[in-house]
PDB file of N, CA and C in Angstrom:
ATOM      1  N   MET T   1     106.235  26.416 119.134  1.00  0.00           N
ATOM      2  CA  MET T   1     106.051  27.775 117.844  1.00  0.00           C
ATOM      3  C   MET T   1     107.032  27.299 117.264  1.00  0.00           C
ATOM      4  N   ASN T   2     107.003  27.100 115.659  1.00  0.00           N
ATOM      5  CA  ASN T   2     107.852  26.335 114.856  1.00  0.00           C
ATOM      6  C   ASN T   2     109.133  27.875 113.925  1.00  0.00           C
ATOM      7  N   GLU T   3     109.382  27.047 113.249  1.00  0.00           N
ATOM      8  CA  GLU T   3     111.262  28.559 112.587  1.00  0.00           C
ATOM      9  C   GLU T   3     109.719  29.543 111.608  1.00  0.00           C
ATOM     10  N   ASN T   4     109.290  29.480 110.632  1.00  0.00           N
ATOM     11  CA  ASN T   4     108.006  30.180 110.706  1.00  0.00           C
ATOM     12  C   ASN T   4     107.865  31.076 111.382  1.00  0.00           C
ATOM     13  N   ASP T   5     106.866  30.883 112.576  1.00  0.00           N
ATOM     14  CA  ASP T   5     106.384  31.370 113.046  1.00  0.00           C
ATOM     15  C   ASP T   5     107.179  32.537 114.230  1.00  0.00           C
ATOM     16  N   ILE T   6     108.235  32.063 114.303  1.00  0.00           N
ATOM     17  CA  ILE T   6     109.418  33.032 114.247  1.00  0.00           C
ATOM     18  C   ILE T   6     109.885  33.986 113.736  1.00  0.00           C
ATOM     19  N   ARG T   7     110.443  32.864 112.296  1.00  0.00           N
ATOM     20  CA  ARG T   7     111.022  34.568 111.917  1.00  0.00           C
ATOM     21  C   ARG T   7     110.015  35.391 111.472  1.00  0.00           C
ATOM     22  N   ARG T   8     109.149  34.753 111.321  1.00  0.00           N
ATOM     23  CA  ARG T   8     107.582  36.036 110.865  1.00  0.00           C
ATOM     24  C   ARG T   8     107.547  37.079 112.303  1.00  0.00           C
ATOM     25  N   GLY T   9     107.898  36.423 113.389  1.00  0.00           N
ATOM     26  CA  GLY T   9     107.286  37.312 114.532  1.00  0.00           C
ATOM     27  C   GLY T   9     108.874  38.670 114.402  1.00  0.00           C
ATOM     28  N   ARG T  10     110.144  38.058 114.355  1.00  0.00           N
ATOM     29  CA  ARG T  10     110.748  38.851 114.422  1.00  0.00           C
ATOM     30  C   ARG T  10     110.962  39.503 113.263  1.00  0.00           C
ATOM     31  N   GLN T  11     110.554  39.197 112.394  1.00  0.00           N
ATOM     32  CA  GLN T  11     110.443  40.575 110.501  1.00  0.00           C
ATOM     33  C   GLN T  11     109.212  41.165 111.406  1.00  0.00           C
ATOM     34  N   GLN T  12     108.479  40.931 111.615  1.00  0.00           N
ATOM     35  CA  GLN T  12     107.541  41.944 112.128  1.00  0.00           C
ATOM     36  C   GLN T  12     107.625  42.914 113.256  1.00  0.00           C
ATOM     37  N   TYR T  13     108.176  42.502 113.835  1.00  0.00           N
ATOM     38  CA  TYR T  13     109.240  43.078 115.538  1.00  0.00           C
ATOM     39  C   TYR T  13     110.161  44.121 114.818  1.00  0.00           C
ATOM     40  N   ASN T  14     111.654  43.375 114.139  1.00  0.00           N
ATOM     41  CA  ASN T  14     112.127  44.731 113.145  1.00  0.00           C
ATOM     42  C   ASN T  14     111.291  45.734 112.147  1.00  0.00           C
ATOM     43  N   ALA T  15     110.293  45.133 111.588  1.00  0.00           N
ATOM     44  CA  ALA T  15     109.666  46.825 110.588  1.00  0.00           C
ATOM     45  C   ALA T  15     109.109  47.273 111.445  1.00  0.00           C
ATOM     46  N   MET T  16     108.200  47.434 112.642  1.00  0.00           N
ATOM     47  CA  MET T  16     107.587  48.069 113.763  1.00  0.00           C
ATOM     48  C   MET T  16     109.143  48.937 114.447  1.00  0.00           C
ATOM     49  N   ARG T  17     109.758  48.156 114.303  1.00  0.00           N
ATOM     50  CA  ARG T  17     110.695  49.149 115.355  1.00  0.00           C
ATOM     51  C   ARG T  17     111.983  49.902 114.119  1.00  0.00           C
ATOM     52  N   ALA T  18     112.006  49.755 112.377  1.00  0.00           N
ATOM     53  CA  ALA T  18     112.280  50.176 111.824  1.00  0.00           C
ATOM     54  C   ALA T  18     111.549  51.578 111.182  1.00  0.00           C
ATOM     55  N   GLU T  19     110.009  50.944 111.379  1.00  0.00           N
ATOM     56  CA  GLU T  19     108.981  52.571 111.202  1.00  0.00           C
ATOM     57  C   GLU T  19     108.773  53.267 112.017  1.00  0.00           C
ATOM     58  N   THR T  20     109.319  52.683 112.958  1.00  0.00           N
ATOM     59  CA  THR T  20     109.570  53.519 114.578  1.00  0.00           C
ATOM     60  C   THR T  20     110.636  54.581 114.590  1.00  0.00           C
ATOM     61  N   LEU T  21     111.504  53.649 114.312  1.00  0.00           N
ATOM     62  CA  LEU T  21     112.798  54.780 113.905  1.00  0.00           C
ATOM     63  C   LEU T  21     112.473  56.233 112.778  1.00  0.00           C
ATOM     64  N   ALA T  22     111.796  55.757 111.378  1.00  0.00           N
ATOM     65  CA  ALA T  22     112.288  56.709 110.324  1.00  0.00           C
ATOM     66  C   ALA T  22     111.262  57.738 111.019  1.00  0.00           C
ATOM     67  N   ASP T  23     109.987  57.647 111.539  1.00  0.00           N
ATOM     68  CA  ASP T  23     109.141  58.651 112.456  1.00  0.00           C
ATOM     69  C   ASP T  23     109.699  59.372 113.106  1.00  0.00           C
ATOM     70  N   LEU T  24     110.257  58.202 113.879  1.00  0.00           N
ATOM     71  CA  LEU T  24     111.049  59.765 114.854  1.00  0.00           C
ATOM     72  C   LEU T  24     112.135  60.762 114.427  1.00  0.00           C
ATOM     73  N   ARG T  25     113.084  59.964 112.907  1.00  0.00           N
ATOM     74  CA  ARG T  25     113.714  60.991 112.656  1.00  0.00           C
ATOM     75  C   ARG T  25     113.110  62.091 111.806  1.00  0.00           C
ATOM     76  N   ARG T  26     111.886  61.566 111.206  1.00  0.00           N
ATOM     77  CA  ARG T  26     111.142  62.748 110.484  1.00  0.00           C
ATOM     78  C   ARG T  26     110.471  63.669 111.812  1.00  0.00           C
ATOM     79  N   LEU T  27     110.076  63.295 112.386  1.00  0.00           N
ATOM     80  CA  LEU T  27     109.777  64.361 113.586  1.00  0.00           C
ATOM     81  C   LEU T  27     110.942  65.312 113.976  1.00  0.00           C
ATOM     82  N   LEU T  28     112.247  64.680 114.536  1.00  0.00           N
ATOM     83  CA  LEU T  28     113.239  65.153 114.888  1.00  0.00           C
ATOM     84  C   LEU T  28     113.860  66.374 113.835  1.00  0.00           C
ATOM     85  N   ARG T  29     113.566  65.744 112.301  1.00  0.00           N
ATOM     86  CA  ARG T  29     113.910  66.771 111.609  1.00  0.00           C
ATOM     87  C   ARG T  29     113.146  68.169 111.185  1.00  0.00           C
ATOM     88  N   SER T  30     111.322  67.714 111.780  1.00  0.00           N
ATOM     89  CA  SER T  30     110.440  68.814 111.416  1.00  0.00           C
ATOM     90  C   SER T  30     110.667  70.021 112.901  1.00  0.00           C
ATOM     91  N   VAL T  31     110.579  69.043 114.096  1.00  0.00           N
ATOM     92  CA  VAL T  31     111.641  70.203 115.290  1.00  0.00           C
ATOM     93  C   VAL T  31     112.346  71.086 114.698  1.00  0.00           C
ATOM     94  N   GLN T  32     113.897  70.470 114.414  1.00  0.00           N
ATOM     95  CA  GLN T  32     115.034  70.824 113.995  1.00  0.00           C
ATOM     96  C   GLN T  32     114.379  72.035 112.992  1.00  0.00           C
ATOM     97  N   ASP T  33     113.948  71.875 111.691  1.00  0.00           N
ATOM     98  CA  ASP T  33     113.874  72.917 110.913  1.00  0.00           C
ATOM     99  C   ASP T  33     112.544  73.871 111.153  1.00  0.00           C
ATOM    100  N   THR T  34     111.500  73.470 112.391  1.00  0.00           N
ATOM    101  CA  THR T  34     110.712  74.575 112.938  1.00  0.00           C
ATOM    102  C   THR T  34     111.895  75.287 113.367  1.00  0.00           C
ATOM    103  N   ALA T  35     112.845  74.691 114.351  1.00  0.00           N
ATOM    104  CA  ALA T  35     113.634  76.103 115.247  1.00  0.00           C
ATOM    105  C   ALA T  35     114.494  76.357 114.492  1.00  0.00           C
ATOM    106  N   ASN T  36     115.102  76.012 113.432  1.00  0.00           N
ATOM    107  CA  ASN T  36     116.053  77.002 112.875  1.00  0.00           C
ATOM    108  C   ASN T  36     114.890  78.353 112.141  1.00  0.00           C
ATOM    109  N   SER T  37     113.830  77.625 111.816  1.00  0.00           N
ATOM    110  CA  SER T  37     113.697  79.283 111.433  1.00  0.00           C
ATOM    111  C   SER T  37     112.436  79.748 112.225  1.00  0.00           C
ATOM    112  N   LEU T  38     112.446  79.175 113.547  1.00  0.00           N
ATOM    113  CA  LEU T  38     111.869  80.166 114.046  1.00  0.00           C
ATOM    114  C   LEU T  38     113.355  81.226 115.114  1.00  0.00           C
ATOM    115  N   GLY T  39     114.654  80.663 115.020  1.00  0.00           N
ATOM    116  CA  GLY T  39     115.939  81.332 115.621  1.00  0.00           C
ATOM    117  C   GLY T  39     115.871  82.524 114.691  1.00  0.00           C
ATOM    118  N   GLY T  40     116.030  81.996 113.451  1.00  0.00           N
ATOM    119  CA  GLY T  40     116.653  83.153 112.524  1.00  0.00           C
ATOM    120  C   GLY T  40     115.294  84.926 112.808  1.00  0.00           C
ATOM    121  N   ARG T  41     114.311  83.962 113.010  1.00  0.00           N
ATOM    122  CA  ARG T  41     112.906  85.718 113.406  1.00  0.00           C
ATOM    123  C   ARG T  41     113.301  85.849 114.602  1.00  0.00           C
ATOM    124  N   LEU T  42     113.650  85.185 116.133  1.00  0.00           N
ATOM    125  CA  LEU T  42     114.244  86.148 116.988  1.00  0.00           C
ATOM    126  C   LEU T  42     115.090  86.606 117.138  1.00  0.00           C
ATOM    127  N   GLU T  43     116.130  86.417 116.168  1.00  0.00           N
ATOM    128  CA  GLU T  43     117.599  86.848 115.667  1.00  0.00           C
ATOM    129  C   GLU T  43     116.822  88.638 115.648  1.00  0.00           C
ATOM    130  N   VAL T  44     116.242  88.858 114.625  1.00  0.00           N
ATOM    131  CA  VAL T  44     115.504  89.884 114.839  1.00  0.00           C
ATOM    132  C   VAL T  44     114.494  90.611 115.499  1.00  0.00           C
ATOM    133  N   GLY T  45     114.353  89.697 116.370  1.00  0.00           N
ATOM    134  CA  GLY T  45     113.847  89.955 117.706  1.00  0.00           C
ATOM    135  C   GLY T  45     112.214  90.372 117.725  1.00  0.00           C
ATOM    136  N   TYR T  46     111.286  89.635 116.577  1.00  0.00           N
ATOM    137  CA  TYR T  46     110.378  90.065 116.006  1.00  0.00           C
ATOM    138  C   TYR T  46     109.396  88.698 115.585  1.00  0.00           C
ATOM    139  N   LEU T  47     108.442  88.624 116.974  1.00  0.00           N
ATOM    140  CA  LEU T  47     107.457  87.376 116.173  1.00  0.00           C
ATOM    141  C   LEU T  47     106.029  88.024 116.266  1.00  0.00           C
ATOM    142  N   ASP T  48     105.521  87.746 115.185  1.00  0.00           N
ATOM    143  CA  ASP T  48     104.008  87.371 114.862  1.00  0.00           C
ATOM    144  C   ASP T  48     103.403  86.781 114.480  1.00  0.00           C
ATOM    145  N   GLN T  49     102.266  86.643 114.400  1.00  0.00           N
ATOM    146  CA  GLN T  49     100.701  85.487 114.806  1.00  0.00           C
ATOM    147  C   GLN T  49     101.699  83.828 114.088  1.00  0.00           C
ATOM    148  N   TYR T  50     101.774  84.491 112.540  1.00  0.00           N
ATOM    149  CA  TYR T  50     103.082  82.948 111.740  1.00  0.00           C
ATOM    150  C   TYR T  50     104.037  82.593 112.879  1.00  0.00           C
ATOM    151  N   ASP T  51     105.006  83.182 113.443  1.00  0.00           N
ATOM    152  CA  ASP T  51     105.545  83.111 114.405  1.00  0.00           C
ATOM    153  C   ASP T  51     105.072  81.806 115.483  1.00  0.00           C
ATOM    154  N   MET T  52     104.171  82.626 116.166  1.00  0.00           N
ATOM    155  CA  MET T  52     103.744  81.845 117.341  1.00  0.00           C
ATOM    156  C   MET T  52     102.757  80.389 116.625  1.00  0.00           C
ATOM    157  N   ALA T  53     102.251  80.207 115.887  1.00  0.00           N
ATOM    158  CA  ALA T  53     101.662  79.290 115.043  1.00  0.00           C
ATOM    159  C   ALA T  53     102.721  77.964 115.145  1.00  0.00           C
ATOM    160  N   SER T  54     103.970  78.581 114.590  1.00  0.00           N
ATOM    161  CA  SER T  54     104.964  77.677 114.288  1.00  0.00           C
ATOM    162  C   SER T  54     105.534  77.558 116.017  1.00  0.00           C
ATOM    163  N   VAL T  55     105.666  78.406 116.562  1.00  0.00           N
ATOM    164  CA  VAL T  55     105.920  77.665 118.230  1.00  0.00           C
ATOM    165  C   VAL T  55     104.851  76.586 119.074  1.00  0.00           C
ATOM    166  N   ASP T  56     103.776  76.536 118.135  1.00  0.00           N
ATOM    167  CA  ASP T  56     102.685  75.504 118.762  1.00  0.00           C
ATOM    168  C   ASP T  56     102.639  74.482 118.291  1.00  0.00           C
ATOM    169  N   ALA T  57     103.324  74.675 116.909  1.00  0.00           N
ATOM    170  CA  ALA T  57     103.794  73.633 115.883  1.00  0.00           C
ATOM    171  C   ALA T  57     105.212  72.793 116.913  1.00  0.00           C
ATOM    172  N   LEU T  58     105.890  74.120 117.374  1.00  0.00           N
ATOM    173  CA  LEU T  58     106.850  73.085 117.393  1.00  0.00           C
ATOM    174  C   LEU T  58     107.081  72.228 119.070  1.00  0.00           C
ATOM    175  N   VAL T  59     106.176  72.709 119.570  1.00  0.00           N
ATOM    176  CA  VAL T  59     105.945  72.289 121.243  1.00  0.00           C
ATOM    177  C   VAL T  59     105.001  71.104 120.706  1.00  0.00           C
ATOM    178  N   ASP T  60     104.388  70.838 119.502  1.00  0.00           N
ATOM    179  CA  ASP T  60     103.621  69.586 118.928  1.00  0.00           C
ATOM    180  C   ASP T  60     104.327  68.909 118.691  1.00  0.00           C
ATOM    181  N   ALA T  61     105.693  69.107 118.142  1.00  0.00           N
ATOM    182  CA  ALA T  61     106.104  67.912 117.559  1.00  0.00           C
ATOM    183  C   ALA T  61     107.086  67.704 119.138  1.00  0.00           C
ATOM    184  N   ALA T  62     107.871  68.511 119.357  1.00  0.00           N
ATOM    185  CA  ALA T  62     108.418  68.011 120.534  1.00  0.00           C
ATOM    186  C   ALA T  62     107.841  66.973 121.783  1.00  0.00           C
ATOM    187  N   VAL T  63     106.439  67.183 121.769  1.00  0.00           N
ATOM    188  CA  VAL T  63     105.593  66.360 122.322  1.00  0.00           C
ATOM    189  C   VAL T  63     105.442  64.933 121.103  1.00  0.00           C
ATOM    190  N   ALA T  64     105.538  65.028 120.548  1.00  0.00           N
ATOM    191  CA  ALA T  64     105.417  63.660 119.579  1.00  0.00           C
ATOM    192  C   ALA T  64     106.820  63.164 119.406  1.00  0.00           C
ATOM    193  N   VAL T  65     107.934  63.866 119.587  1.00  0.00           N
ATOM    194  CA  VAL T  65     109.173  63.570 119.641  1.00  0.00           C
ATOM    195  C   VAL T  65     108.993  62.704 121.011  1.00  0.00           C
ATOM    196  N   GLY T  66     109.156  62.653 121.732  1.00  0.00           N
ATOM    197  CA  GLY T  66     108.904  61.717 123.379  1.00  0.00           C
ATOM    198  C   GLY T  66     108.275  61.086 123.108  1.00  0.00           C
ATOM    199  N   ARG T  67     107.151  60.938 122.674  1.00  0.00           N
ATOM    200  CA  ARG T  67     106.283  60.096 122.789  1.00  0.00           C
ATOM    201  C   ARG T  67     106.761  58.931 121.908  1.00  0.00           C
ATOM    202  N   LYS T  68     107.549  58.892 120.795  1.00  0.00           N
ATOM    203  CA  LYS T  68     108.016  58.277 119.560  1.00  0.00           C
ATOM    204  C   LYS T  68     108.711  57.403 119.996  1.00  0.00           C
ATOM    205  N   ALA T  69     109.882  58.361 121.318  1.00  0.00           N
ATOM    206  CA  ALA T  69     111.519  57.995 121.792  1.00  0.00           C
ATOM    207  C   ALA T  69     110.603  56.654 122.743  1.00  0.00           C
ATOM    208  N   ALA T  70     109.996  57.114 122.872  1.00  0.00           N
ATOM    209  CA  ALA T  70     109.326  55.933 124.405  1.00  0.00           C
ATOM    210  C   ALA T  70     108.825  54.974 123.985  1.00  0.00           C
ATOM    211  N   GLU T  71     108.158  55.006 123.039  1.00  0.00           N
ATOM    212  CA  GLU T  71     107.765  53.689 121.902  1.00  0.00           C
ATOM    213  C   GLU T  71     108.655  52.990 121.587  1.00  0.00           C
ATOM    214  N   LEU T  72     109.951  53.940 121.038  1.00  0.00           N
ATOM    215  CA  LEU T  72     111.140  52.746 120.804  1.00  0.00           C
ATOM    216  C   LEU T  72     112.309  52.521 121.422  1.00  0.00           C
ATOM    217  N   ALA T  73     112.046  53.025 122.772  1.00  0.00           N
ATOM    218  CA  ALA T  73     112.342  52.265 124.174  1.00  0.00           C
ATOM    219  C   ALA T  73     112.136  51.366 124.385  1.00  0.00           C
ATOM    220  N   MET T  74     110.157  51.088 124.504  1.00  0.00           N
ATOM    221  CA  MET T  74     109.891  50.286 125.360  1.00  0.00           C
ATOM    222  C   MET T  74     110.271  48.849 123.799  1.00  0.00           C
ATOM    223  N   LEU T  75     110.226  49.339 122.542  1.00  0.00           N
ATOM    224  CA  LEU T  75     110.283  47.838 121.604  1.00  0.00           C
ATOM    225  C   LEU T  75     112.079  47.578 122.050  1.00  0.00           C
ATOM    226  N   ASP T  76     113.161  48.502 122.443  1.00  0.00           N
ATOM    227  CA  ASP T  76     114.186  48.213 123.242  1.00  0.00           C
ATOM    228  C   ASP T  76     113.851  47.538 123.830  1.00  0.00           C
ATOM    229  N   LYS T  77     113.429  47.649 125.196  1.00  0.00           N
ATOM    230  CA  LYS T  77     113.073  47.000 126.496  1.00  0.00           C
ATOM    231  C   LYS T  77     112.828  45.144 126.011  1.00  0.00           C
ATOM    232  N   VAL T  78     112.006  45.169 125.264  1.00  0.00           N
ATOM    233  CA  VAL T  78     111.220  43.883 125.096  1.00  0.00           C
ATOM    234  C   VAL T  78     112.111  43.342 123.890  1.00  0.00           C
ATOM    235  N   ASP T  79     113.228  43.511 123.059  1.00  0.00           N
ATOM    236  CA  ASP T  79     113.558  43.095 122.306  1.00  0.00           C
ATOM    237  C   ASP T  79     114.267  41.916 122.222  1.00  0.00           C
ATOM    238  N   HIS T  80     114.206  41.214 123.446  1.00  0.00           N
ATOM    239  CA  HIS T  80     114.743  40.049 124.162  1.00  0.00           C
ATOM    240  C   HIS T  80     114.430  39.084 124.382  1.00  0.00           C
ATOM    241  N   LEU T  81     113.189  39.460 124.334  1.00  0.00           N
ATOM    242  CA  LEU T  81     111.383  38.892 124.457  1.00  0.00           C
ATOM    243  C   LEU T  81     111.330  38.054 122.995  1.00  0.00           C
ATOM    244  N   VAL T  82     111.949  39.062 122.269  1.00  0.00           N
ATOM    245  CA  VAL T  82     111.220  38.230 120.327  1.00  0.00           C
ATOM    246  C   VAL T  82     112.470  37.339 120.211  1.00  0.00           C
ATOM    247  N   PRO T  83     111.737  35.668 119.888  1.00  0.00           N
ATOM    248  CA  PRO T  83     112.789  34.863 119.563  1.00  0.00           C
ATOM    249  C   PRO T  83     113.701  35.242 118.067  1.00  0.00           C
ATOM    250  N   THR T  84     114.611  35.033 118.105  1.00  0.00           N
ATOM    251  CA  THR T  84     115.914  35.036 117.145  1.00  0.00           C
ATOM    252  C   THR T  84     115.706  33.637 116.350  1.00  0.00           C
ATOM    253  N   GLU T  85     116.187  33.789 115.531  1.00  0.00           N
ATOM    254  CA  GLU T  85     116.711  32.810 114.416  1.00  0.00           C
ATOM    255  C   GLU T  85     117.731  31.809 115.370  1.00  0.00           C
ATOM    256  N   GLU T  86     118.629  32.504 116.331  1.00  0.00           N
ATOM    257  CA  GLU T  86     119.570  31.881 116.884  1.00  0.00           C
ATOM    258  C   GLU T  86     118.702  30.836 117.561  1.00  0.00           C
ATOM    259  N   ASP T  87     117.500  30.920 118.449  1.00  0.00           N
ATOM    260  CA  ASP T  87     116.837  30.705 119.224  1.00  0.00           C
ATOM    261  C   ASP T  87     116.163  29.439 118.788  1.00  0.00           C
ATOM    262  N   ILE T  88     116.129  29.651 117.812  1.00  0.00           N
ATOM    263  CA  ILE T  88     115.616  28.213 116.502  1.00  0.00           C
ATOM    264  C   ILE T  88     116.413  27.172 116.762  1.00  0.00           C
ATOM    265  N   ASP T  89     117.962  27.518 116.317  1.00  0.00           N
ATOM    266  CA  ASP T  89     118.828  26.850 116.346  1.00  0.00           C
ATOM    267  C   ASP T  89     119.227  25.898 117.674  1.00  0.00           C
ATOM    268  N   ASP T  90     119.095  26.852 118.674  1.00  0.00           N
ATOM    269  CA  ASP T  90     119.236  26.587 120.081  1.00  0.00           C
ATOM    270  C   ASP T  90     118.015  25.400 120.595  1.00  0.00           C
ATOM    271  N   GLU T  91     116.861  25.544 119.820  1.00  0.00           N
ATOM    272  CA  GLU T  91     115.863  24.604 120.190  1.00  0.00           C
ATOM    273  C   GLU T  91     116.196  23.570 119.737  1.00  0.00           C
ATOM    274  N   ASP T  92     116.418  23.507 118.315  1.00  0.00           N
ATOM    275  CA  ASP T  92     116.980  21.778 117.973  1.00  0.00           C
ATOM    276  C   ASP T  92     118.232  21.448 118.465  1.00  0.00           C
ATOM    277  N   ASP T  93     118.794  22.190 119.103  1.00  0.00           N
ATOM    278  CA  ASP T  93     119.818  21.438 119.540  1.00  0.00           C
ATOM    279  C   ASP T  93     119.342  20.904 120.683  1.00  0.00           C
ATOM    280  N   GLN T  94     118.376  21.383 121.274  1.00  0.00           N
ATOM    281  CA  GLN T  94     117.745  20.887 123.011  1.00  0.00           C
ATOM    282  C   GLN T  94     117.273  19.266 122.628  1.00  0.00           C
ATOM    283  N   GLN T  95     116.800  19.340 121.179  1.00  0.00           N
ATOM    284  CA  GLN T  95     115.900  18.047 120.746  1.00  0.00           C
ATOM    285  C   GLN T  95     116.665  16.805 120.523  1.00  0.00           C
TER     286      GLN T  95
END
């Protein structure tokens, strides 16, 4: 594996992780916004069909958050397997 391959691989990994993290943040904001909206309606003590659709959306978003969090955890678990520029330097030192 040459230096360009290692750099490209690390860049792809970093981009994938950043995209996953951005998706997770977006999903968490969605969950928070929907929960805040429903919280206000619950204080009034009345939920209509629109609110029940929001509950469904909240559950769907919470499931998506769990999946995205698992994806991020998986990326963090394999981080040590993706070569870094330090690995290039170590390989050069060994030769």
